[in-house]
Amino acid sequence: MKDVTIPLKLINLLADGEFHSGEQFGATLGMSRAAINKHIQTVRDWGVDVFTVPGKGYRLYAPLQLLDESAIRARLPAGRLAVLPVIDSTNQYLIERIGTVQPGDACVAEYQAQGRGRRGRQWISPFGNNLYLSLYWRLEQGHEAAGGLSLMVGIVMAEVLQRLGADGVRVKWPNDLYLNDRKLAGILVEISGKAGDAAHIVIGAGINLAMREGAAGKIDQGWINLQEAGIAIDRNALAAELTDTLRQALRQFERDGFAPFVARWQALDNFYDRPVKLLIGDREIKGIARGIDAQGALLLEQEGEIHAYLGGEISLRGQ
């Protein structure tokens, strides 16, 4: 990855949301205005909305609250969370360190160049607008014990966001968070390890906090951010609270499995008792969502009978 020192310094200077002249940047950083402009373009490439007004200089569309490792650690006594300004993928960062990281080790990033979603999709990750967090866990019981894990993570994320003021956040089977019937956050759980051995688990979470339309790229579904919904949550507090709560929940999951979380899902289920369609490959299955079973399978009522499904994705009928 190319040197990003200057673009990061520019973002730190611009984060206050005030105007800054090219001459001021040049004097501060010891370079020409042409060079400054080149680095501003890198900042824009990261999804940061920088605009220019002749005679006034550069300014962000809105101030940025940057991640602050010391502020996160002050709320996270156990520490073990790395703050990474620019990275390909937070999940990949931990996957490449399996063998040296400890269960519960986590990282957050300001920007992901190659953020990953489910089924090989790209996770759009503009700089400084959202939260991108990954956490490593080692499940000694192996792959077989991981059933329901992504649903448990969704429950924990929704409960944390509600505690911090986002009351309307709900879960969508199997691993998204919704607000006002639009996608607010996604979860990607990647599991590796040999059969019969411990499972190495990397949990990735992306939460839309203040992403603007221009940075959203080609997202192919309705999405929302907390700012649009009038909800302000401190990014550093969210990173610490989510990491700490996930660590506690994973210890419980390792001890008791998914069973203690099933009832908590129903209270958060965005689609419960609503007509949905389930897409499994080319198949489209219609029914009424009736929550989940003890294994985390989706329950659909079809012609008066309840059927359980472990694969696929759901959406509201008509969407």
PDB file of C-alpha atoms in Angstrom:
ATOM      1  CA  MET A   1       0.000   0.000   0.000  1.00  0.00           C
ATOM      2  CA  LYS A   2       1.336   3.447  -0.901  1.00  0.00           C
ATOM      3  CA  ASP A   3       2.400   5.937   1.752  1.00  0.00           C
ATOM      4  CA  VAL A   4      -0.727   7.610   3.152  1.00  0.00           C
ATOM      5  CA  THR A   5       0.949   9.861   5.732  1.00  0.00           C
ATOM      6  CA  ILE A   6       0.080  13.156   3.999  1.00  0.00           C
ATOM      7  CA  PRO A   7      -3.580  12.324   3.197  1.00  0.00           C
ATOM      8  CA  LEU A   8      -4.063  11.289   6.839  1.00  0.00           C
ATOM      9  CA  LYS A   9      -2.529  14.559   8.048  1.00  0.00           C
ATOM     10  CA  LEU A  10      -4.863  16.471   5.727  1.00  0.00           C
ATOM     11  CA  ILE A  11      -7.892  14.626   7.111  1.00  0.00           C
ATOM     12  CA  ASN A  12      -6.812  15.431  10.653  1.00  0.00           C
ATOM     13  CA  LEU A  13      -6.588  19.111   9.711  1.00  0.00           C
ATOM     14  CA  LEU A  14      -9.914  19.080   7.865  1.00  0.00           C
ATOM     15  CA  ALA A  15     -11.822  17.072  10.492  1.00  0.00           C
ATOM     16  CA  ASP A  16     -13.007  20.226  12.294  1.00  0.00           C
ATOM     17  CA  GLY A  17     -15.276  21.055   9.347  1.00  0.00           C
ATOM     18  CA  GLU A  18     -13.796  24.552   8.899  1.00  0.00           C
ATOM     19  CA  PHE A  19     -12.210  26.079   5.779  1.00  0.00           C
ATOM     20  CA  HIS A  20      -8.458  25.583   5.330  1.00  0.00           C
ATOM     21  CA  SER A  21      -6.505  27.278   2.549  1.00  0.00           C
ATOM     22  CA  GLY A  22      -4.071  25.544   0.231  1.00  0.00           C
ATOM     23  CA  GLU A  23      -1.385  27.997   1.408  1.00  0.00           C
ATOM     24  CA  GLN A  24      -2.013  26.984   5.019  1.00  0.00           C
ATOM     25  CA  PHE A  25      -1.716  23.302   4.139  1.00  0.00           C
ATOM     26  CA  GLY A  26       1.419  23.963   2.090  1.00  0.00           C
ATOM     27  CA  ALA A  27       3.083  25.852   4.949  1.00  0.00           C
ATOM     28  CA  THR A  28       2.084  23.230   7.525  1.00  0.00           C
ATOM     29  CA  LEU A  29       3.164  20.242   5.437  1.00  0.00           C
ATOM     30  CA  GLY A  30       6.059  21.845   3.520  1.00  0.00           C
ATOM     31  CA  MET A  31       4.844  21.221  -0.025  1.00  0.00           C
ATOM     32  CA  SER A  32       3.385  22.992  -3.046  1.00  0.00           C
ATOM     33  CA  ARG A  33      -0.306  23.619  -3.597  1.00  0.00           C
ATOM     34  CA  ALA A  34      -0.206  21.269  -6.592  1.00  0.00           C
ATOM     35  CA  ALA A  35       1.130  18.501  -4.361  1.00  0.00           C
ATOM     36  CA  ILE A  36      -1.532  19.278  -1.750  1.00  0.00           C
ATOM     37  CA  ASN A  37      -4.230  18.993  -4.420  1.00  0.00           C
ATOM     38  CA  LYS A  38      -2.934  15.561  -5.429  1.00  0.00           C
ATOM     39  CA  HIS A  39      -3.207  14.329  -1.843  1.00  0.00           C
ATOM     40  CA  ILE A  40      -6.677  15.890  -1.496  1.00  0.00           C
ATOM     41  CA  GLN A  41      -7.710  13.700  -4.431  1.00  0.00           C
ATOM     42  CA  THR A  42      -6.548  10.619  -2.479  1.00  0.00           C
ATOM     43  CA  VAL A  43      -8.729  11.762   0.428  1.00  0.00           C
ATOM     44  CA  ARG A  44     -11.674  12.074  -1.970  1.00  0.00           C
ATOM     45  CA  ASP A  45     -10.926   8.601  -3.346  1.00  0.00           C
ATOM     46  CA  TRP A  46     -11.445   7.313   0.210  1.00  0.00           C
ATOM     47  CA  GLY A  47     -15.013   8.602   0.123  1.00  0.00           C
ATOM     48  CA  VAL A  48     -14.417  11.806   2.083  1.00  0.00           C
ATOM     49  CA  ASP A  49     -16.549  14.701   0.847  1.00  0.00           C
ATOM     50  CA  VAL A  50     -14.006  17.533   0.391  1.00  0.00           C
ATOM     51  CA  PHE A  51     -15.203  20.593  -1.462  1.00  0.00           C
ATOM     52  CA  THR A  52     -13.290  23.656  -2.626  1.00  0.00           C
ATOM     53  CA  VAL A  53     -14.403  27.307  -2.586  1.00  0.00           C
ATOM     54  CA  PRO A  54     -12.182  29.827  -4.428  1.00  0.00           C
ATOM     55  CA  GLY A  55     -10.677  32.304  -1.986  1.00  0.00           C
ATOM     56  CA  LYS A  56     -11.586  30.172   1.029  1.00  0.00           C
ATOM     57  CA  GLY A  57      -9.910  26.810   0.452  1.00  0.00           C
ATOM     58  CA  TYR A  58     -10.878  23.244   1.321  1.00  0.00           C
ATOM     59  CA  ARG A  59     -13.595  22.071   3.677  1.00  0.00           C
ATOM     60  CA  LEU A  60     -15.455  18.876   4.562  1.00  0.00           C
ATOM     61  CA  TYR A  61     -19.207  18.583   4.061  1.00  0.00           C
ATOM     62  CA  ALA A  62     -19.438  17.964   7.839  1.00  0.00           C
ATOM     63  CA  PRO A  63     -16.925  17.533  10.685  1.00  0.00           C
ATOM     64  CA  LEU A  64     -15.497  14.035  11.184  1.00  0.00           C
ATOM     65  CA  GLN A  65     -15.193  12.296  14.522  1.00  0.00           C
ATOM     66  CA  LEU A  66     -11.979  10.322  14.033  1.00  0.00           C
ATOM     67  CA  LEU A  67     -11.207   7.086  15.840  1.00  0.00           C
ATOM     68  CA  ASP A  68      -9.066   7.706  18.926  1.00  0.00           C
ATOM     69  CA  GLU A  69      -7.205   4.708  20.307  1.00  0.00           C
ATOM     70  CA  SER A  70      -6.696   6.294  23.723  1.00  0.00           C
ATOM     71  CA  ALA A  71     -10.417   7.177  23.989  1.00  0.00           C
ATOM     72  CA  ILE A  72     -11.388   3.607  23.067  1.00  0.00           C
ATOM     73  CA  ARG A  73      -8.913   2.065  25.487  1.00  0.00           C
ATOM     74  CA  ALA A  74     -10.171   4.324  28.306  1.00  0.00           C
ATOM     75  CA  ARG A  75     -13.545   2.579  27.879  1.00  0.00           C
ATOM     76  CA  LEU A  76     -12.031  -0.856  27.245  1.00  0.00           C
ATOM     77  CA  PRO A  77      -9.822  -1.783  30.226  1.00  0.00           C
ATOM     78  CA  ALA A  78      -8.724  -5.095  28.647  1.00  0.00           C
ATOM     79  CA  GLY A  79      -7.441  -3.213  25.590  1.00  0.00           C
ATOM     80  CA  ARG A  80      -6.311  -5.510  22.760  1.00  0.00           C
ATOM     81  CA  LEU A  81      -7.900  -3.402  20.045  1.00  0.00           C
ATOM     82  CA  ALA A  82      -5.859  -1.958  17.172  1.00  0.00           C
ATOM     83  CA  VAL A  83      -6.919   1.261  15.418  1.00  0.00           C
ATOM     84  CA  LEU A  84      -5.957   1.120  11.736  1.00  0.00           C
ATOM     85  CA  PRO A  85      -6.404   4.244   9.583  1.00  0.00           C
ATOM     86  CA  VAL A  86      -6.336   2.654   6.111  1.00  0.00           C
ATOM     87  CA  ILE A  87      -6.469  -1.081   5.400  1.00  0.00           C
ATOM     88  CA  ASP A  88      -7.672  -3.523   2.770  1.00  0.00           C
ATOM     89  CA  SER A  89     -10.036  -5.367   5.143  1.00  0.00           C
ATOM     90  CA  THR A  90     -10.292  -5.602   8.940  1.00  0.00           C
ATOM     91  CA  ASN A  91     -11.296  -9.274   8.663  1.00  0.00           C
ATOM     92  CA  GLN A  92      -8.294 -10.009   6.456  1.00  0.00           C
ATOM     93  CA  TYR A  93      -6.007  -8.198   8.905  1.00  0.00           C
ATOM     94  CA  LEU A  94      -6.977 -10.662  11.667  1.00  0.00           C
ATOM     95  CA  ILE A  95      -7.085 -13.712   9.379  1.00  0.00           C
ATOM     96  CA  GLU A  96      -3.462 -13.058   8.411  1.00  0.00           C
ATOM     97  CA  ARG A  97      -2.551 -12.967  12.118  1.00  0.00           C
ATOM     98  CA  ILE A  98      -4.243 -16.193  13.227  1.00  0.00           C
ATOM     99  CA  GLY A  99      -1.628 -17.975  15.278  1.00  0.00           C
ATOM    100  CA  THR A 100      -0.452 -14.805  16.990  1.00  0.00           C
ATOM    101  CA  VAL A 101      -3.735 -13.128  18.002  1.00  0.00           C
ATOM    102  CA  GLN A 102      -5.606 -14.119  21.153  1.00  0.00           C
ATOM    103  CA  PRO A 103      -9.363 -14.750  21.469  1.00  0.00           C
ATOM    104  CA  GLY A 104     -11.054 -11.385  21.811  1.00  0.00           C
ATOM    105  CA  ASP A 105      -8.372  -9.419  19.946  1.00  0.00           C
ATOM    106  CA  ALA A 106     -10.027  -6.820  17.726  1.00  0.00           C
ATOM    107  CA  CYS A 107      -9.348  -4.043  15.250  1.00  0.00           C
ATOM    108  CA  VAL A 108     -11.209  -1.064  13.840  1.00  0.00           C
ATOM    109  CA  ALA A 109     -10.427   0.943  10.710  1.00  0.00           C
ATOM    110  CA  GLU A 110     -11.256   4.373   9.341  1.00  0.00           C
ATOM    111  CA  TYR A 111     -11.281   3.095   5.747  1.00  0.00           C
ATOM    112  CA  GLN A 112     -11.317  -0.294   4.012  1.00  0.00           C
ATOM    113  CA  ALA A 113     -10.135  -0.452   0.412  1.00  0.00           C
ATOM    114  CA  GLN A 114     -11.516  -3.990  -0.011  1.00  0.00           C
ATOM    115  CA  GLY A 115     -14.176  -4.362   2.658  1.00  0.00           C
ATOM    116  CA  ARG A 116     -16.020  -7.669   2.375  1.00  0.00           C
ATOM    117  CA  GLY A 117     -19.702  -8.471   2.699  1.00  0.00           C
ATOM    118  CA  ARG A 118     -21.502 -11.784   2.464  1.00  0.00           C
ATOM    119  CA  ARG A 119     -21.413 -13.923  -0.688  1.00  0.00           C
ATOM    120  CA  GLY A 120     -18.345 -12.137  -2.052  1.00  0.00           C
ATOM    121  CA  ARG A 121     -19.991  -8.725  -2.152  1.00  0.00           C
ATOM    122  CA  GLN A 122     -18.029  -5.553  -1.529  1.00  0.00           C
ATOM    123  CA  TRP A 123     -18.721  -3.680   1.709  1.00  0.00           C
ATOM    124  CA  ILE A 124     -18.620   0.040   0.871  1.00  0.00           C
ATOM    125  CA  SER A 125     -16.314   1.605   3.479  1.00  0.00           C
ATOM    126  CA  PRO A 126     -15.793   5.387   3.162  1.00  0.00           C
ATOM    127  CA  PHE A 127     -13.250   6.979   5.494  1.00  0.00           C
ATOM    128  CA  GLY A 128     -14.393   8.128   8.917  1.00  0.00           C
ATOM    129  CA  ASN A 129     -18.156   7.856   8.328  1.00  0.00           C
ATOM    130  CA  ASN A 130     -18.994   4.410   9.677  1.00  0.00           C
ATOM    131  CA  LEU A 131     -17.634   1.763  12.021  1.00  0.00           C
ATOM    132  CA  TYR A 132     -15.683  -1.190  10.617  1.00  0.00           C
ATOM    133  CA  LEU A 133     -14.765  -3.638  13.386  1.00  0.00           C
ATOM    134  CA  SER A 134     -13.415  -7.192  13.380  1.00  0.00           C
ATOM    135  CA  LEU A 135     -12.844  -9.533  16.311  1.00  0.00           C
ATOM    136  CA  TYR A 136     -11.088 -12.908  16.554  1.00  0.00           C
ATOM    137  CA  TRP A 137     -12.328 -15.874  18.591  1.00  0.00           C
ATOM    138  CA  ARG A 138     -11.113 -19.449  18.960  1.00  0.00           C
ATOM    139  CA  LEU A 139     -13.932 -21.949  19.467  1.00  0.00           C
ATOM    140  CA  GLU A 140     -12.370 -25.038  21.019  1.00  0.00           C
ATOM    141  CA  GLN A 141     -15.403 -27.260  20.239  1.00  0.00           C
ATOM    142  CA  GLY A 142     -14.823 -26.760  16.507  1.00  0.00           C
ATOM    143  CA  HIS A 143     -17.007 -25.837  13.529  1.00  0.00           C
ATOM    144  CA  GLU A 144     -19.963 -27.893  14.709  1.00  0.00           C
ATOM    145  CA  ALA A 145     -20.393 -25.655  17.748  1.00  0.00           C
ATOM    146  CA  ALA A 146     -20.641 -22.464  15.669  1.00  0.00           C
ATOM    147  CA  GLY A 147     -24.314 -22.862  14.680  1.00  0.00           C
ATOM    148  CA  GLY A 148     -26.226 -19.659  15.337  1.00  0.00           C
ATOM    149  CA  LEU A 149     -23.059 -17.614  15.878  1.00  0.00           C
ATOM    150  CA  SER A 150     -23.824 -14.907  13.306  1.00  0.00           C
ATOM    151  CA  LEU A 151     -27.342 -14.532  14.744  1.00  0.00           C
ATOM    152  CA  MET A 152     -25.876 -14.129  18.233  1.00  0.00           C
ATOM    153  CA  VAL A 153     -23.576 -11.390  16.929  1.00  0.00           C
ATOM    154  CA  GLY A 154     -26.566  -9.608  15.368  1.00  0.00           C
ATOM    155  CA  ILE A 155     -28.456  -9.747  18.671  1.00  0.00           C
ATOM    156  CA  VAL A 156     -25.488  -8.299  20.565  1.00  0.00           C
ATOM    157  CA  MET A 157     -24.953  -5.515  18.021  1.00  0.00           C
ATOM    158  CA  ALA A 158     -28.630  -4.526  18.060  1.00  0.00           C
ATOM    159  CA  GLU A 159     -28.740  -4.496  21.863  1.00  0.00           C
ATOM    160  CA  VAL A 160     -25.568  -2.380  22.068  1.00  0.00           C
ATOM    161  CA  LEU A 161     -26.917   0.137  19.552  1.00  0.00           C
ATOM    162  CA  GLN A 162     -30.210   0.327  21.432  1.00  0.00           C
ATOM    163  CA  ARG A 163     -28.373   0.944  24.712  1.00  0.00           C
ATOM    164  CA  LEU A 164     -26.482   3.816  23.074  1.00  0.00           C
ATOM    165  CA  GLY A 165     -29.656   5.481  21.822  1.00  0.00           C
ATOM    166  CA  ALA A 166     -30.686   3.774  18.566  1.00  0.00           C
ATOM    167  CA  ASP A 167     -33.965   2.377  19.897  1.00  0.00           C
ATOM    168  CA  GLY A 168     -35.404   1.308  16.557  1.00  0.00           C
ATOM    169  CA  VAL A 169     -32.592  -1.051  15.499  1.00  0.00           C
ATOM    170  CA  ARG A 170     -33.773  -4.589  14.694  1.00  0.00           C
ATOM    171  CA  VAL A 171     -32.240  -7.829  13.400  1.00  0.00           C
ATOM    172  CA  LYS A 172     -32.785  -9.395  10.001  1.00  0.00           C
ATOM    173  CA  TRP A 173     -32.131 -13.108   9.513  1.00  0.00           C
ATOM    174  CA  PRO A 174     -29.440 -14.289   9.180  1.00  0.00           C
ATOM    175  CA  ASN A 175     -26.985 -11.443   9.840  1.00  0.00           C
ATOM    176  CA  ASP A 176     -28.039  -7.874   9.105  1.00  0.00           C
ATOM    177  CA  LEU A 177     -29.324  -5.028  11.238  1.00  0.00           C
ATOM    178  CA  TYR A 178     -32.254  -2.919  10.052  1.00  0.00           C
ATOM    179  CA  LEU A 179     -33.617   0.483  10.968  1.00  0.00           C
ATOM    180  CA  ASN A 180     -36.895   1.755   9.483  1.00  0.00           C
ATOM    181  CA  ASP A 181     -36.974  -1.288   7.182  1.00  0.00           C
ATOM    182  CA  ARG A 182     -33.610  -0.410   5.639  1.00  0.00           C
ATOM    183  CA  LYS A 183     -30.194  -1.951   6.133  1.00  0.00           C
ATOM    184  CA  LEU A 184     -28.103  -0.287   8.814  1.00  0.00           C
ATOM    185  CA  ALA A 185     -25.347  -2.859   9.404  1.00  0.00           C
ATOM    186  CA  GLY A 186     -23.972  -6.150   8.161  1.00  0.00           C
ATOM    187  CA  ILE A 187     -22.063  -9.027   9.702  1.00  0.00           C
ATOM    188  CA  LEU A 188     -19.527 -11.332   8.055  1.00  0.00           C
ATOM    189  CA  VAL A 189     -18.365 -14.376  10.040  1.00  0.00           C
ATOM    190  CA  GLU A 190     -15.404 -16.253   8.517  1.00  0.00           C
ATOM    191  CA  ILE A 191     -14.466 -19.626  10.014  1.00  0.00           C
ATOM    192  CA  SER A 192     -11.326 -21.688   9.373  1.00  0.00           C
ATOM    193  CA  GLY A 193      -9.603 -24.688  10.922  1.00  0.00           C
ATOM    194  CA  LYS A 194      -9.363 -28.435  10.361  1.00  0.00           C
ATOM    195  CA  ALA A 195     -12.242 -30.824  11.040  1.00  0.00           C
ATOM    196  CA  GLY A 196     -12.079 -32.098  14.610  1.00  0.00           C
ATOM    197  CA  ASP A 197      -9.863 -29.189  15.636  1.00  0.00           C
ATOM    198  CA  ALA A 198     -10.600 -25.769  17.124  1.00  0.00           C
ATOM    199  CA  ALA A 199     -12.430 -23.310  14.881  1.00  0.00           C
ATOM    200  CA  HIS A 200     -10.764 -19.973  14.198  1.00  0.00           C
ATOM    201  CA  ILE A 201     -13.492 -17.352  13.879  1.00  0.00           C
ATOM    202  CA  VAL A 202     -13.199 -13.793  12.592  1.00  0.00           C
ATOM    203  CA  ILE A 203     -16.312 -11.685  13.079  1.00  0.00           C
ATOM    204  CA  GLY A 204     -16.616  -8.554  10.937  1.00  0.00           C
ATOM    205  CA  ALA A 205     -19.181  -5.811  11.529  1.00  0.00           C
ATOM    206  CA  GLY A 206     -19.914  -2.739   9.426  1.00  0.00           C
ATOM    207  CA  ILE A 207     -22.325  -0.129  10.816  1.00  0.00           C
ATOM    208  CA  ASN A 208     -23.509   2.888   8.808  1.00  0.00           C
ATOM    209  CA  LEU A 209     -23.170   5.928  11.045  1.00  0.00           C
ATOM    210  CA  ALA A 210     -22.946   8.946   8.717  1.00  0.00           C
ATOM    211  CA  MET A 211     -22.274   7.652   5.172  1.00  0.00           C
ATOM    212  CA  ARG A 212     -23.562  10.004   2.490  1.00  0.00           C
ATOM    213  CA  GLU A 213     -25.198   9.013  -0.780  1.00  0.00           C
ATOM    214  CA  GLY A 214     -22.185  10.018  -2.874  1.00  0.00           C
ATOM    215  CA  ALA A 215     -19.898   7.613  -1.005  1.00  0.00           C
ATOM    216  CA  ALA A 216     -22.316   4.686  -1.143  1.00  0.00           C
ATOM    217  CA  GLY A 217     -21.298   3.522  -4.622  1.00  0.00           C
ATOM    218  CA  LYS A 218     -23.428   0.768  -6.097  1.00  0.00           C
ATOM    219  CA  ILE A 219     -25.209  -0.556  -3.016  1.00  0.00           C
ATOM    220  CA  ASP A 220     -28.030  -2.653  -4.462  1.00  0.00           C
ATOM    221  CA  GLN A 221     -30.538  -2.405  -1.609  1.00  0.00           C
ATOM    222  CA  GLY A 222     -32.184   0.191   0.598  1.00  0.00           C
ATOM    223  CA  TRP A 223     -29.808   1.407   3.300  1.00  0.00           C
ATOM    224  CA  ILE A 224     -29.852   3.947   6.091  1.00  0.00           C
ATOM    225  CA  ASN A 225     -27.388   5.537   8.496  1.00  0.00           C
ATOM    226  CA  LEU A 226     -27.890   6.650  12.083  1.00  0.00           C
ATOM    227  CA  GLN A 227     -27.281  10.321  11.276  1.00  0.00           C
ATOM    228  CA  GLU A 228     -30.120  10.321   8.731  1.00  0.00           C
ATOM    229  CA  ALA A 229     -32.375   8.882  11.446  1.00  0.00           C
ATOM    230  CA  GLY A 230     -31.378  11.711  13.799  1.00  0.00           C
ATOM    231  CA  ILE A 231     -29.255   9.468  16.025  1.00  0.00           C
ATOM    232  CA  ALA A 232     -25.740  10.497  17.112  1.00  0.00           C
ATOM    233  CA  ILE A 233     -23.509   7.829  18.644  1.00  0.00           C
ATOM    234  CA  ASP A 234     -19.871   8.401  19.579  1.00  0.00           C
ATOM    235  CA  ARG A 235     -17.781   6.132  17.320  1.00  0.00           C
ATOM    236  CA  ASN A 236     -15.157   5.501  19.970  1.00  0.00           C
ATOM    237  CA  ALA A 237     -17.750   4.632  22.609  1.00  0.00           C
ATOM    238  CA  LEU A 238     -19.474   2.305  20.131  1.00  0.00           C
ATOM    239  CA  ALA A 239     -16.196   0.545  19.249  1.00  0.00           C
ATOM    240  CA  ALA A 240     -15.393  -0.045  22.927  1.00  0.00           C
ATOM    241  CA  GLU A 241     -18.905  -1.083  23.976  1.00  0.00           C
ATOM    242  CA  LEU A 242     -19.361  -3.452  21.036  1.00  0.00           C
ATOM    243  CA  THR A 243     -15.962  -5.094  21.538  1.00  0.00           C
ATOM    244  CA  ASP A 244     -16.466  -5.573  25.272  1.00  0.00           C
ATOM    245  CA  THR A 245     -20.026  -6.913  24.893  1.00  0.00           C
ATOM    246  CA  LEU A 246     -19.044  -9.303  22.078  1.00  0.00           C
ATOM    247  CA  ARG A 247     -16.240 -10.726  24.216  1.00  0.00           C
ATOM    248  CA  GLN A 248     -18.689 -11.406  27.049  1.00  0.00           C
ATOM    249  CA  ALA A 249     -21.293 -12.902  24.693  1.00  0.00           C
ATOM    250  CA  LEU A 250     -18.738 -15.165  23.000  1.00  0.00           C
ATOM    251  CA  ARG A 251     -17.695 -16.569  26.376  1.00  0.00           C
ATOM    252  CA  GLN A 252     -21.364 -17.331  27.076  1.00  0.00           C
ATOM    253  CA  PHE A 253     -21.829 -18.800  23.581  1.00  0.00           C
ATOM    254  CA  GLU A 254     -18.796 -21.037  24.051  1.00  0.00           C
ATOM    255  CA  ARG A 255     -20.183 -22.272  27.370  1.00  0.00           C
ATOM    256  CA  ASP A 256     -23.928 -22.565  26.597  1.00  0.00           C
ATOM    257  CA  GLY A 257     -24.284 -22.439  22.806  1.00  0.00           C
ATOM    258  CA  PHE A 258     -26.994 -20.507  20.999  1.00  0.00           C
ATOM    259  CA  ALA A 259     -29.899 -21.537  23.280  1.00  0.00           C
ATOM    260  CA  PRO A 260     -29.737 -18.527  25.677  1.00  0.00           C
ATOM    261  CA  PHE A 261     -30.003 -16.108  22.742  1.00  0.00           C
ATOM    262  CA  VAL A 262     -33.087 -17.513  20.980  1.00  0.00           C
ATOM    263  CA  ALA A 263     -35.666 -15.592  23.025  1.00  0.00           C
ATOM    264  CA  ARG A 264     -33.655 -12.381  22.656  1.00  0.00           C
ATOM    265  CA  TRP A 265     -33.878 -12.717  18.865  1.00  0.00           C
ATOM    266  CA  GLN A 266     -37.675 -12.627  18.809  1.00  0.00           C
ATOM    267  CA  ALA A 267     -37.767  -9.324  20.706  1.00  0.00           C
ATOM    268  CA  LEU A 268     -35.534  -7.781  18.016  1.00  0.00           C
ATOM    269  CA  ASP A 269     -36.849  -9.525  14.869  1.00  0.00           C
ATOM    270  CA  ASN A 270     -37.669  -6.907  12.205  1.00  0.00           C
ATOM    271  CA  PHE A 271     -39.617  -9.418  10.081  1.00  0.00           C
ATOM    272  CA  TYR A 272     -41.560 -11.361  12.722  1.00  0.00           C
ATOM    273  CA  ASP A 273     -45.202 -12.028  11.650  1.00  0.00           C
ATOM    274  CA  ARG A 274     -44.637 -10.264   8.319  1.00  0.00           C
ATOM    275  CA  PRO A 275     -44.995 -11.700   4.786  1.00  0.00           C
ATOM    276  CA  VAL A 276     -41.554 -12.377   3.336  1.00  0.00           C
ATOM    277  CA  LYS A 277     -39.853 -14.116   0.462  1.00  0.00           C
ATOM    278  CA  LEU A 278     -36.823 -16.341   0.997  1.00  0.00           C
ATOM    279  CA  LEU A 279     -34.311 -16.579  -1.843  1.00  0.00           C
ATOM    280  CA  ILE A 280     -32.259 -19.790  -1.990  1.00  0.00           C
ATOM    281  CA  GLY A 281     -30.301 -19.833  -5.223  1.00  0.00           C
ATOM    282  CA  ASP A 282     -32.915 -19.536  -7.979  1.00  0.00           C
ATOM    283  CA  ARG A 283     -35.770 -20.565  -5.683  1.00  0.00           C
ATOM    284  CA  GLU A 284     -38.189 -18.048  -4.193  1.00  0.00           C
ATOM    285  CA  ILE A 285     -40.153 -19.264  -1.191  1.00  0.00           C
ATOM    286  CA  LYS A 286     -42.997 -17.153   0.207  1.00  0.00           C
ATOM    287  CA  GLY A 287     -44.399 -17.315   3.710  1.00  0.00           C
ATOM    288  CA  ILE A 288     -44.981 -15.545   7.006  1.00  0.00           C
ATOM    289  CA  ALA A 289     -41.854 -15.117   9.131  1.00  0.00           C
ATOM    290  CA  ARG A 290     -42.274 -16.831  12.514  1.00  0.00           C
ATOM    291  CA  GLY A 291     -38.860 -16.219  14.019  1.00  0.00           C
ATOM    292  CA  ILE A 292     -36.140 -18.845  14.436  1.00  0.00           C
ATOM    293  CA  ASP A 293     -35.740 -22.268  16.032  1.00  0.00           C
ATOM    294  CA  ALA A 294     -33.157 -23.422  18.591  1.00  0.00           C
ATOM    295  CA  GLN A 295     -30.574 -23.981  15.827  1.00  0.00           C
ATOM    296  CA  GLY A 296     -31.045 -20.507  14.356  1.00  0.00           C
ATOM    297  CA  ALA A 297     -33.010 -21.717  11.322  1.00  0.00           C
ATOM    298  CA  LEU A 298     -35.593 -19.356   9.839  1.00  0.00           C
ATOM    299  CA  LEU A 299     -39.189 -20.440  10.492  1.00  0.00           C
ATOM    300  CA  LEU A 300     -41.659 -19.750   7.685  1.00  0.00           C
ATOM    301  CA  GLU A 301     -45.382 -20.445   7.866  1.00  0.00           C
ATOM    302  CA  GLN A 302     -46.688 -21.720   4.543  1.00  0.00           C
ATOM    303  CA  GLU A 303     -50.327 -22.786   4.162  1.00  0.00           C
ATOM    304  CA  GLY A 304     -50.685 -23.257   7.902  1.00  0.00           C
ATOM    305  CA  GLU A 305     -47.495 -25.309   8.342  1.00  0.00           C
ATOM    306  CA  ILE A 306     -44.169 -24.169   9.816  1.00  0.00           C
ATOM    307  CA  HIS A 307     -41.014 -25.020   7.841  1.00  0.00           C
ATOM    308  CA  ALA A 308     -37.386 -24.395   8.920  1.00  0.00           C
ATOM    309  CA  TYR A 309     -34.700 -23.098   6.536  1.00  0.00           C
ATOM    310  CA  LEU A 310     -30.984 -22.725   7.217  1.00  0.00           C
ATOM    311  CA  GLY A 311     -29.869 -21.073   3.977  1.00  0.00           C
ATOM    312  CA  GLY A 312     -30.757 -18.108   1.819  1.00  0.00           C
ATOM    313  CA  GLU A 313     -31.754 -14.489   2.351  1.00  0.00           C
ATOM    314  CA  ILE A 314     -35.106 -12.889   3.088  1.00  0.00           C
ATOM    315  CA  SER A 315     -36.797  -9.658   2.111  1.00  0.00           C
ATOM    316  CA  LEU A 316     -40.275  -8.245   2.571  1.00  0.00           C
ATOM    317  CA  ARG A 317     -42.760  -9.331  -0.040  1.00  0.00           C
ATOM    318  CA  GLY A 318     -42.951  -6.733  -2.789  1.00  0.00           C
ATOM    319  CA  GLN A 319     -39.330  -5.623  -2.370  1.00  0.00           C
TER     320      GLN A 319
END
